[in-house]
Short mmCIF file of C-alpha atoms in Angstrom, two decimals:
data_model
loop_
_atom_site.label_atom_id
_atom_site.label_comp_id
_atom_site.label_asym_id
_atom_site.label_seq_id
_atom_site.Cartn_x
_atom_site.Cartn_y
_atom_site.Cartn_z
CA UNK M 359 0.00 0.00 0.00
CA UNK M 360 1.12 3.75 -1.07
CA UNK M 361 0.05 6.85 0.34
CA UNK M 362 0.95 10.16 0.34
CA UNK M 363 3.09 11.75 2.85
CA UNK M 364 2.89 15.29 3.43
CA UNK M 365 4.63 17.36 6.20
CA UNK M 366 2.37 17.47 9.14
CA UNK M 367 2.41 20.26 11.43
CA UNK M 368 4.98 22.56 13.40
CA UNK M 369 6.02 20.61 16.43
CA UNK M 370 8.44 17.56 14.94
CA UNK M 371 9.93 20.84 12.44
CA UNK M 372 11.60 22.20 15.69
CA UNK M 373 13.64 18.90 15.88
CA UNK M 374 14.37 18.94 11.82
CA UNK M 375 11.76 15.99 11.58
CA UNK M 376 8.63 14.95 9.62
CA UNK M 377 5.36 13.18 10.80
CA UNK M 378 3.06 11.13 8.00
CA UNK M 379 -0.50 11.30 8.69
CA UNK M 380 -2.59 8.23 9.41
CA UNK M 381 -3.73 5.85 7.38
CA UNK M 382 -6.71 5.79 4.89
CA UNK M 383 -7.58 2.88 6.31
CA UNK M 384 -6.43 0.90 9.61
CA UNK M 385 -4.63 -2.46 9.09
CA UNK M 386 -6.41 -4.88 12.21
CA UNK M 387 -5.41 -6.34 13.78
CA UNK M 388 -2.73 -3.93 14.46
CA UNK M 389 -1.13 -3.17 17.49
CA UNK M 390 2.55 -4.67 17.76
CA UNK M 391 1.75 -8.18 15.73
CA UNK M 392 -0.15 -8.51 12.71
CA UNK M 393 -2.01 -11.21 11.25
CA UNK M 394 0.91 -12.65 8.90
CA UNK M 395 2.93 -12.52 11.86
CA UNK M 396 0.86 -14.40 14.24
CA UNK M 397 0.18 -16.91 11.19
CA UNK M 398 4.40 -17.54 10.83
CA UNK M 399 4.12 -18.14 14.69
CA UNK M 400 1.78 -20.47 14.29
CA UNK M 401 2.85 -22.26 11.89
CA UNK M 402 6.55 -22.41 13.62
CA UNK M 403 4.54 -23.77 17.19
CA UNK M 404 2.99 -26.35 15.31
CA UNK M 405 6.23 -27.89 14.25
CA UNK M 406 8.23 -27.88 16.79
CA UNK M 407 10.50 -25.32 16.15
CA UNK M 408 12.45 -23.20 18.18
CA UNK M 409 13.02 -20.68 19.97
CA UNK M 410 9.10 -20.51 19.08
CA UNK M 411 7.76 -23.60 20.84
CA UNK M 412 9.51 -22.75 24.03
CA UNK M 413 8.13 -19.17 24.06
CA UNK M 414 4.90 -20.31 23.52
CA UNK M 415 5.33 -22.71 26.13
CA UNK M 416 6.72 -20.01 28.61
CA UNK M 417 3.64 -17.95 27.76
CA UNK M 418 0.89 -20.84 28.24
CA UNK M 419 2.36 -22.10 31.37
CA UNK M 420 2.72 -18.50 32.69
CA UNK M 421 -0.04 -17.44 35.54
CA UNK M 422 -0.94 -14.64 32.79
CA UNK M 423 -2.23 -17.59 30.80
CA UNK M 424 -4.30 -19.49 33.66
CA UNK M 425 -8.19 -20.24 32.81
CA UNK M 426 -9.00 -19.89 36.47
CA UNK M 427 -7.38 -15.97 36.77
CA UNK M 428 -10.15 -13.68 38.37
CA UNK M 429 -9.91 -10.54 37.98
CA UNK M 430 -9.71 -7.31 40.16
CA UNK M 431 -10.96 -4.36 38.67
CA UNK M 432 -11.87 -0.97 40.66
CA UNK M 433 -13.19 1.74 39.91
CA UNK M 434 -10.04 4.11 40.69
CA UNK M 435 -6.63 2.95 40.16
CA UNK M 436 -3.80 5.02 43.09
CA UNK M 437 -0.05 4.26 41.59
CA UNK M 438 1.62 6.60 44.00
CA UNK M 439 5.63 7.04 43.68
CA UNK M 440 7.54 3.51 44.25
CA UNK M 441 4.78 2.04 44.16
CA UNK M 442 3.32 3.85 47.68
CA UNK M 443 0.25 3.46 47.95
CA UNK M 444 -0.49 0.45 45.03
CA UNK M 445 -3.97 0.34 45.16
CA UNK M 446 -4.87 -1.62 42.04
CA UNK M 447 -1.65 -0.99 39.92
CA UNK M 448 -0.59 -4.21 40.19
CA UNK M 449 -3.81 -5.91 39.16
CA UNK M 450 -4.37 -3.24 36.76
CA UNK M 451 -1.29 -4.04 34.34
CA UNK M 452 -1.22 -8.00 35.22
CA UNK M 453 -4.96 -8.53 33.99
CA UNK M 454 -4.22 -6.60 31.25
CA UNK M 455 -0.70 -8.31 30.27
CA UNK M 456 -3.09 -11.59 31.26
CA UNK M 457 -5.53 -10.69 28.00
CA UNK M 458 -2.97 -10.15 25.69
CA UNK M 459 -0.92 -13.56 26.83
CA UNK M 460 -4.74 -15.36 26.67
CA UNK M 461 -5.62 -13.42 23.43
CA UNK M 462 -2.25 -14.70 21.41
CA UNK M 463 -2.36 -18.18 22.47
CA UNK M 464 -6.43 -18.38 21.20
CA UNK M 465 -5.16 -17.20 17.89
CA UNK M 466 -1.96 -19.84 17.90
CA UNK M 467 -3.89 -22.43 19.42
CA UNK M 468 -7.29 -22.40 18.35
CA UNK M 469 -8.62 -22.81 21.86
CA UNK M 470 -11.79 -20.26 22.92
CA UNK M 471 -11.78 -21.29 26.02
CA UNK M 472 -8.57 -18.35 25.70
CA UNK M 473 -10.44 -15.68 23.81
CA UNK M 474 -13.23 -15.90 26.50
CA UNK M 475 -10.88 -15.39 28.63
CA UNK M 476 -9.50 -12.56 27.64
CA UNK M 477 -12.93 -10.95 26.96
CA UNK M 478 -13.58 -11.96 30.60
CA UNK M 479 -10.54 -10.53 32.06
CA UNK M 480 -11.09 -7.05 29.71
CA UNK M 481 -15.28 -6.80 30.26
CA UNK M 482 -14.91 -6.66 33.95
CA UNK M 483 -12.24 -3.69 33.56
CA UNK M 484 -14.35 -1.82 31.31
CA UNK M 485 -17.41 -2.49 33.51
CA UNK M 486 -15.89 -1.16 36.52
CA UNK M 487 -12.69 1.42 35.64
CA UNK M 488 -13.01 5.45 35.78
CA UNK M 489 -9.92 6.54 36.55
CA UNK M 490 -6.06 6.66 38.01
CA UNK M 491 -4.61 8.92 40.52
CA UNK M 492 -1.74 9.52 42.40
CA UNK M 493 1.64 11.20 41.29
CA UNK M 494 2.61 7.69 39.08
CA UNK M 495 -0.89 7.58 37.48
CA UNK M 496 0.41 8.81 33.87
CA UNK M 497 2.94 6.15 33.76
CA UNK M 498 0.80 3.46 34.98
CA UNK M 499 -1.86 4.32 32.58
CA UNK M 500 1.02 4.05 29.92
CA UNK M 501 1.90 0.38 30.64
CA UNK M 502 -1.81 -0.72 31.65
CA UNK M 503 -3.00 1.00 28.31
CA UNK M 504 -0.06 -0.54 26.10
CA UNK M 505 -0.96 -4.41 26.91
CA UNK M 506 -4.86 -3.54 26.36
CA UNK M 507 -4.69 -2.29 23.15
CA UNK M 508 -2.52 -5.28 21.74
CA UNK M 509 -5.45 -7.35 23.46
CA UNK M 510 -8.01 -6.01 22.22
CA UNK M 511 -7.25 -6.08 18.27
CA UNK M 512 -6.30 -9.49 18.56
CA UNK M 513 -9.77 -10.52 19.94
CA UNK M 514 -12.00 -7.85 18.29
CA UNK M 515 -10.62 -9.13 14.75
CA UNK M 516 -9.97 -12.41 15.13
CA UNK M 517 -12.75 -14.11 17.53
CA UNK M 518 -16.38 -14.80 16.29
CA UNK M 519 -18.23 -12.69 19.23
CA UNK M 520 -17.39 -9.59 22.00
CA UNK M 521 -20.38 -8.12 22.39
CA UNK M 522 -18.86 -5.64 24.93
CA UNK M 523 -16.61 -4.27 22.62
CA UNK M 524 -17.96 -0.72 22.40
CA UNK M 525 -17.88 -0.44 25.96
CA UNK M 526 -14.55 -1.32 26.23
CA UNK M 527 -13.19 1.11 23.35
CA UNK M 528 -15.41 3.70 25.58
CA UNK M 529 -12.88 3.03 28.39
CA UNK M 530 -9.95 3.36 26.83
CA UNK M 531 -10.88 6.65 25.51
CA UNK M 532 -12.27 8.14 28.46
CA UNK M 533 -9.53 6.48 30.81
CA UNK M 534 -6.63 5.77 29.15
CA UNK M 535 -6.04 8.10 26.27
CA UNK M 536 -7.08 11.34 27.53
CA UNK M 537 -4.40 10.53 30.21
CA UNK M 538 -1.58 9.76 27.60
CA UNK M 539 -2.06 11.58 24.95
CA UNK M 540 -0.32 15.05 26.36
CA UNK M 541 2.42 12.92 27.50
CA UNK M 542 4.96 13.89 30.02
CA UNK M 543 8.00 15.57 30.83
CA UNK M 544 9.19 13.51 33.51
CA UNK M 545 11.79 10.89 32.51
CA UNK M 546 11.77 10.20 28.91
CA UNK M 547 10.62 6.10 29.32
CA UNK M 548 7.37 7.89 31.00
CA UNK M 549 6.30 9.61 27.83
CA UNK M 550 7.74 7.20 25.34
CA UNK M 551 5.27 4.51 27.49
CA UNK M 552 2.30 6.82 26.91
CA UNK M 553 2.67 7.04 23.96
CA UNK M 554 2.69 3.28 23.12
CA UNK M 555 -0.35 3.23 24.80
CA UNK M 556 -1.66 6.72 22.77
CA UNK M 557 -0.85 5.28 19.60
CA UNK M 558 -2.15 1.57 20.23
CA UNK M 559 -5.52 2.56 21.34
CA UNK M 560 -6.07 5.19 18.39
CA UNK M 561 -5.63 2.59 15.97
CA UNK M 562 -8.12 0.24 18.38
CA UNK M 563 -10.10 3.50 17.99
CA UNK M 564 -9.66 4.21 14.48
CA UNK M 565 -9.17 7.85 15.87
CA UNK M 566 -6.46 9.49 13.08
CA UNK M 567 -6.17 12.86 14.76
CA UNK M 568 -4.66 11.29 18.01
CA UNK M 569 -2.46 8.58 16.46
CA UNK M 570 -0.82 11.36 14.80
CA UNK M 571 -0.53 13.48 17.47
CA UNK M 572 0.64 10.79 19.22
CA UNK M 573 2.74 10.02 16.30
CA UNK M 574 4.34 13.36 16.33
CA UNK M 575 5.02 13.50 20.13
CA UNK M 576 6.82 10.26 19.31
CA UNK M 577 9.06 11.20 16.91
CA UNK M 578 10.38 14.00 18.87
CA UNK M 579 10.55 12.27 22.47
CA UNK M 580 12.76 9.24 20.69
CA UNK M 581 14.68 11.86 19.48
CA UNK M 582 15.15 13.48 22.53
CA UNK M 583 15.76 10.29 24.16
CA UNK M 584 18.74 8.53 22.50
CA UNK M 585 21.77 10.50 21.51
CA UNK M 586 23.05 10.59 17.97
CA UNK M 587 26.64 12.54 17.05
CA UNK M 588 24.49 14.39 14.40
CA UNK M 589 22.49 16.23 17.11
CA UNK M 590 25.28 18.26 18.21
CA UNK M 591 27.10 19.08 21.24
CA UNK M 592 23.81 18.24 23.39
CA UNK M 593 21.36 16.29 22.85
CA UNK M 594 17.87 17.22 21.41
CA UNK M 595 15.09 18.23 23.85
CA UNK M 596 11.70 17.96 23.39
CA UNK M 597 9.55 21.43 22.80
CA UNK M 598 8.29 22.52 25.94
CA UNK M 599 10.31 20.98 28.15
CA UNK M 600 11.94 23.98 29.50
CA UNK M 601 15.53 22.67 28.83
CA UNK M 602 17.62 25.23 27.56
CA UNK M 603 21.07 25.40 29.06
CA UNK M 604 23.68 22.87 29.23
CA UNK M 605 23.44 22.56 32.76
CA UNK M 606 19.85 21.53 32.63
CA UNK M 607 20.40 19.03 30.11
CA UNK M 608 23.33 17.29 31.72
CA UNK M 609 21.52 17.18 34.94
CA UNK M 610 18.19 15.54 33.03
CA UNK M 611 20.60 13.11 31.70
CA UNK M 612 21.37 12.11 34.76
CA UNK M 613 24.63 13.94 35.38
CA UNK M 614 26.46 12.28 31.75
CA UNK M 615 28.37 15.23 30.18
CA UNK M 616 29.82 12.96 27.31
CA UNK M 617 27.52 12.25 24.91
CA UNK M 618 28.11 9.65 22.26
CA UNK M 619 25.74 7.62 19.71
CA UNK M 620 23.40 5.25 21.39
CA UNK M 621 23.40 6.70 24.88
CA UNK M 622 20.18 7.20 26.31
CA UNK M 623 18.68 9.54 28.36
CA UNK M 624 18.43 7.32 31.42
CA UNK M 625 21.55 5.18 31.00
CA UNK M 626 22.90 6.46 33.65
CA UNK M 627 20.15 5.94 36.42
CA UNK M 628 19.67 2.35 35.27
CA UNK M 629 19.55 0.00 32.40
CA UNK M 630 16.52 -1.08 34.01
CA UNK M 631 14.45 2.33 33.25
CA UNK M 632 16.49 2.46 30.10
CA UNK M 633 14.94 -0.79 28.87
CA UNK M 634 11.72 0.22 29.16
CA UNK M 635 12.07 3.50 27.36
CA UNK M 636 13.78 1.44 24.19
CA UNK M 637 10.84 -1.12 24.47
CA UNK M 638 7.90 1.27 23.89
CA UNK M 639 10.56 3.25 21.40
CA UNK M 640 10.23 -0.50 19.44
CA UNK M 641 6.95 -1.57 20.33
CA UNK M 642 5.44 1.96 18.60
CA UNK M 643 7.74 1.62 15.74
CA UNK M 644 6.60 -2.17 14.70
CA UNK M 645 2.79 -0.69 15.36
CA UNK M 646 3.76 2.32 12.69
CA UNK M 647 5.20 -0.34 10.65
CA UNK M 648 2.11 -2.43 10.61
CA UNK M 649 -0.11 0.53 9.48
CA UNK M 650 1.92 1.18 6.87
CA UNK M 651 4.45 3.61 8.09
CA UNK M 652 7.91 2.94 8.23
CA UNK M 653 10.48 4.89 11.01
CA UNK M 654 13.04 2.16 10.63
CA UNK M 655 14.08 3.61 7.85
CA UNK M 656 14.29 7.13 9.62
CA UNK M 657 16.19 8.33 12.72
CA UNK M 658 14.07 6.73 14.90
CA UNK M 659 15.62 3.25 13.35
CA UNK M 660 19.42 4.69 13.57
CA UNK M 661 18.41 5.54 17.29
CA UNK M 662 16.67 2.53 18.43
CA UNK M 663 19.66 0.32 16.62
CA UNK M 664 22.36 2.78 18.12
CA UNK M 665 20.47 2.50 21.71
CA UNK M 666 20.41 -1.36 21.72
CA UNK M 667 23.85 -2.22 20.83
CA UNK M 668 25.45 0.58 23.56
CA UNK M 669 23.34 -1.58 26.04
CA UNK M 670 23.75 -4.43 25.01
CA UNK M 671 27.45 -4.02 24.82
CA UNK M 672 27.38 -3.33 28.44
CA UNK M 673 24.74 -5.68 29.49
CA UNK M 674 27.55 -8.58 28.34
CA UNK M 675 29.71 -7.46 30.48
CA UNK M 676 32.08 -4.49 29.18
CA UNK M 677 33.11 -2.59 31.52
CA UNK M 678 32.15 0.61 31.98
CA UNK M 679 34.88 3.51 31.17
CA UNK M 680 35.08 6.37 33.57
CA UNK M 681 33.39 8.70 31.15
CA UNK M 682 30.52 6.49 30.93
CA UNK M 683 28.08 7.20 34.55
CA UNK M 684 31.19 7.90 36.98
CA UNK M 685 32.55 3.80 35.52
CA UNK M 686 29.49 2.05 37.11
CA UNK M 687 26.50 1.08 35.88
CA UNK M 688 23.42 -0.36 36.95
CA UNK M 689 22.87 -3.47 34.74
CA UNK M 690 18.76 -5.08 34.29
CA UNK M 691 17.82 -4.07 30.34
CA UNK M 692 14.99 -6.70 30.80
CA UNK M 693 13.56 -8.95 28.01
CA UNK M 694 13.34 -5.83 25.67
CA UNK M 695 15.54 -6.51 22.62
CA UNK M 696 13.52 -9.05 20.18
CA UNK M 697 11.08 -6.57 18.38
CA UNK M 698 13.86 -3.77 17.59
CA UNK M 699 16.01 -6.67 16.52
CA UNK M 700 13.57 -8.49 14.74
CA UNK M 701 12.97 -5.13 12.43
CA UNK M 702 16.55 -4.01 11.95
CA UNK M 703 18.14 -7.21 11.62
CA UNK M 704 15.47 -9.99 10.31
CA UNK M 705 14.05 -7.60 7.98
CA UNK M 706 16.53 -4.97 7.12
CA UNK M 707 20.04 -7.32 7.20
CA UNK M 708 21.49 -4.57 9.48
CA UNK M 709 24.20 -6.59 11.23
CA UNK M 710 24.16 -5.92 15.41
CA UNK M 711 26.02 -8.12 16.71
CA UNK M 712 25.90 -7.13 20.35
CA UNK M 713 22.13 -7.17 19.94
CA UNK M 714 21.83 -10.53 19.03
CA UNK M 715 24.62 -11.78 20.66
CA UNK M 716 22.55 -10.53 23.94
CA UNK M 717 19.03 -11.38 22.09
CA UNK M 718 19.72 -15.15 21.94
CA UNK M 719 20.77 -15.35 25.47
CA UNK M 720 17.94 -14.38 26.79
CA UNK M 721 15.29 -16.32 24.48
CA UNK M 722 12.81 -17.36 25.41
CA UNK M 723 12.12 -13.36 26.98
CA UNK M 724 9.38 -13.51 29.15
CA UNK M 725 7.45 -10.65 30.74
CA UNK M 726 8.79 -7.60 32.74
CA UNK M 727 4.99 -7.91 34.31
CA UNK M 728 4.65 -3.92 33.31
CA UNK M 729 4.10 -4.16 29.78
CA UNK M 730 6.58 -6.05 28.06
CA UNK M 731 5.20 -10.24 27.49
CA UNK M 732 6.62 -12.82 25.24
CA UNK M 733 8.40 -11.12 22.18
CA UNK M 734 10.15 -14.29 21.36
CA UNK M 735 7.02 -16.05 20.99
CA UNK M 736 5.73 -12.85 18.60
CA UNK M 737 8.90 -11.73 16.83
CA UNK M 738 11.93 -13.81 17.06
CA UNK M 739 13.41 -14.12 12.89
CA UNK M 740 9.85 -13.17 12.16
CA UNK M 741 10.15 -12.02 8.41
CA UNK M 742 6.23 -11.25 8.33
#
């Protein structure tokens, strides 16, 4: 499919980039795996092969994946900082990472009893949920309303029957993306979370004027995220952040002066944080790519490749130098790597060799149980 691109709006010009509007015409379903990619998993399950088979296995014995799960809505959701108070958060993002785990293995295994499921698991959520609160609220809504989404599609256009579908896109409008959709100017995973979960539920949606927005706030938070050498002395800030000196910007980058390609801007407070911020960078990027947009090809590729091979250089095991976070770093990337290295290497031959050097010691990758759940099983050498 071919469409027209055209410059869209003023925002993503401040950081020298472009936007693409949305599509004519939504590709379902279409929220981080599409059907030709669920039908190569499938078909690689079936037989036996691996790393597939395991991952599939790791998923269905999982307690995401159990047929007796009840779930725990409420009404409001209180993610206060470090978790302080966690009233709900927990059960919020787990029956949500619990639909998407039941909704994949229905389509691979041709079981209902696993699309009820996860029609159970989302209907009493929508039945129930108003809102979040508390100071961690945005983020939380972020990971909770990236694992939905994915959900969602998968049931909505592959299962015979939801009858409570409309109510359920009615909650993700009203609760989740009118939460995300501003974003954030706390630390960049924050914002790069909400807007996985911005851009996932407009396409559930079919709502064109928030995926691009989304879209747009994107494209400049990813740049602002991951340091290139073409960005300069500094790196790039998003508009409206209110970082304008030097000083500022080292200090939001967590005290690293030295900049160099791949660096992100939370390196330096842990790999952990890091991981999640390239995650939703990857996770939005295969979603574009699915509707029929294509950042790999853009900056937001060179970044995301550039980000995962300076972690996972380190993750190994090279030590840090003393320009790099004072010589220590705080190790934990997380089972994040498979969908960025799926696109860049399985489908675009770019060789990254610390990438998959690190990617195929940790298959099968499980869950970070915040919105990250079984990309081995959905995108290991998945050409689709």
């Amino acid at each position: 499919m071919s469409r027209i691109r055209t410059v869209f709006a003023l925002v993503p010009l401040l950081l020298g980039l472009t936007a693409t509007p949305a599509p004519a015409a939504f590709t379902h379903p279409g929220v981080l795996v599409s059907r030709p990619q669920l039908d190569f998993v499938k078909a690689k399950v079936n037989a036996g092969a691996q790393p597939w088979k395991a991952a599939y296995d790791q998923a269905r014995s999982s307690s995401y994946a159990s047929l007796s799960r009840t779930p725990k809505p409420r009404a409001v959701v209180e993610c206060g900082p470090y978790s302080n108070p966690n009233n709900g958060c927990t059960d919020e993002r787990e029956d949500a990472i619990a639909a998407y785990t039941d909704a994949l293995i229905w389509y691979i295994s041709g079981d209902a009893r696993y699309a009820q499921k996860a029609i159970a698991l989302m209907d009493a959520w929508s039945a129930v949920i108003t809102s979040h609160t508390n100071s961690n609220a945005p983020l939380q809504t972020g990971w909770a309303g990236s694992s939905w989404p994915r959900a969602a599609e998968l049931i909505k256009y592959t299962y015979s029957s939801w009858p409570n579908s409309g109510r359920f896109a009615t909650m993700l409008r009203n609760v989740y993306l009118t939460e995300v959709i501003n974003g954030s100017n706390s630390n960049g995973n924050w914002e790069l979370s909400m807007m996985e979960a911005a851009v996932g539920t407009s396409v559930f949606l079919e709502d064109k004027a928030s995926y691009d927005k989304a879209v747009t706030r994107y494209r400049n938070r990813v740049a602002a995220y991951v340091y290139l050498t073409s960005d300069g002395a500094l790196p790039k800030t998003v508009p409206g952040s209110g970082l304008s000196s030097r000083t500022q910007i080292v200090n939001y980058w967590q005290g690293q002066s030295t900049f160099v390609d791949g660096l992100t801007q939370e390196t330096c407070r842990d790999f952990t944080h890091t991981g999640y911020g390239i995650a939703a960078i990857a996770d939005v990027a295969e979603t574009l790519h699915i509707q029929d947009e294509d950042v790999y090809s853009t900056d937001v590729g060179t970044r995301l490749r550039q980000a995962l091979g300076f972690q996972s250089k380190y993750q190994l095991g090279t030590p840090a130098p003393s320009w790099l976070c004072g010589g220590h770093l705080n190790l934990g990337l997380g089972p994040v790597t498979e969908v960025g290295f799926n696109a860049l290497n399985t489908r675009m031959g770019t060789a990254m060799a610390n990438t998959q050097t690190l990617t195929e010691r940790q298959r099968p990758a499980g869950s970070n149980n915040l919105f990250v759940a079984w990309q081995t099983l959905t995108h290991a050498a998945n050409p689709a």
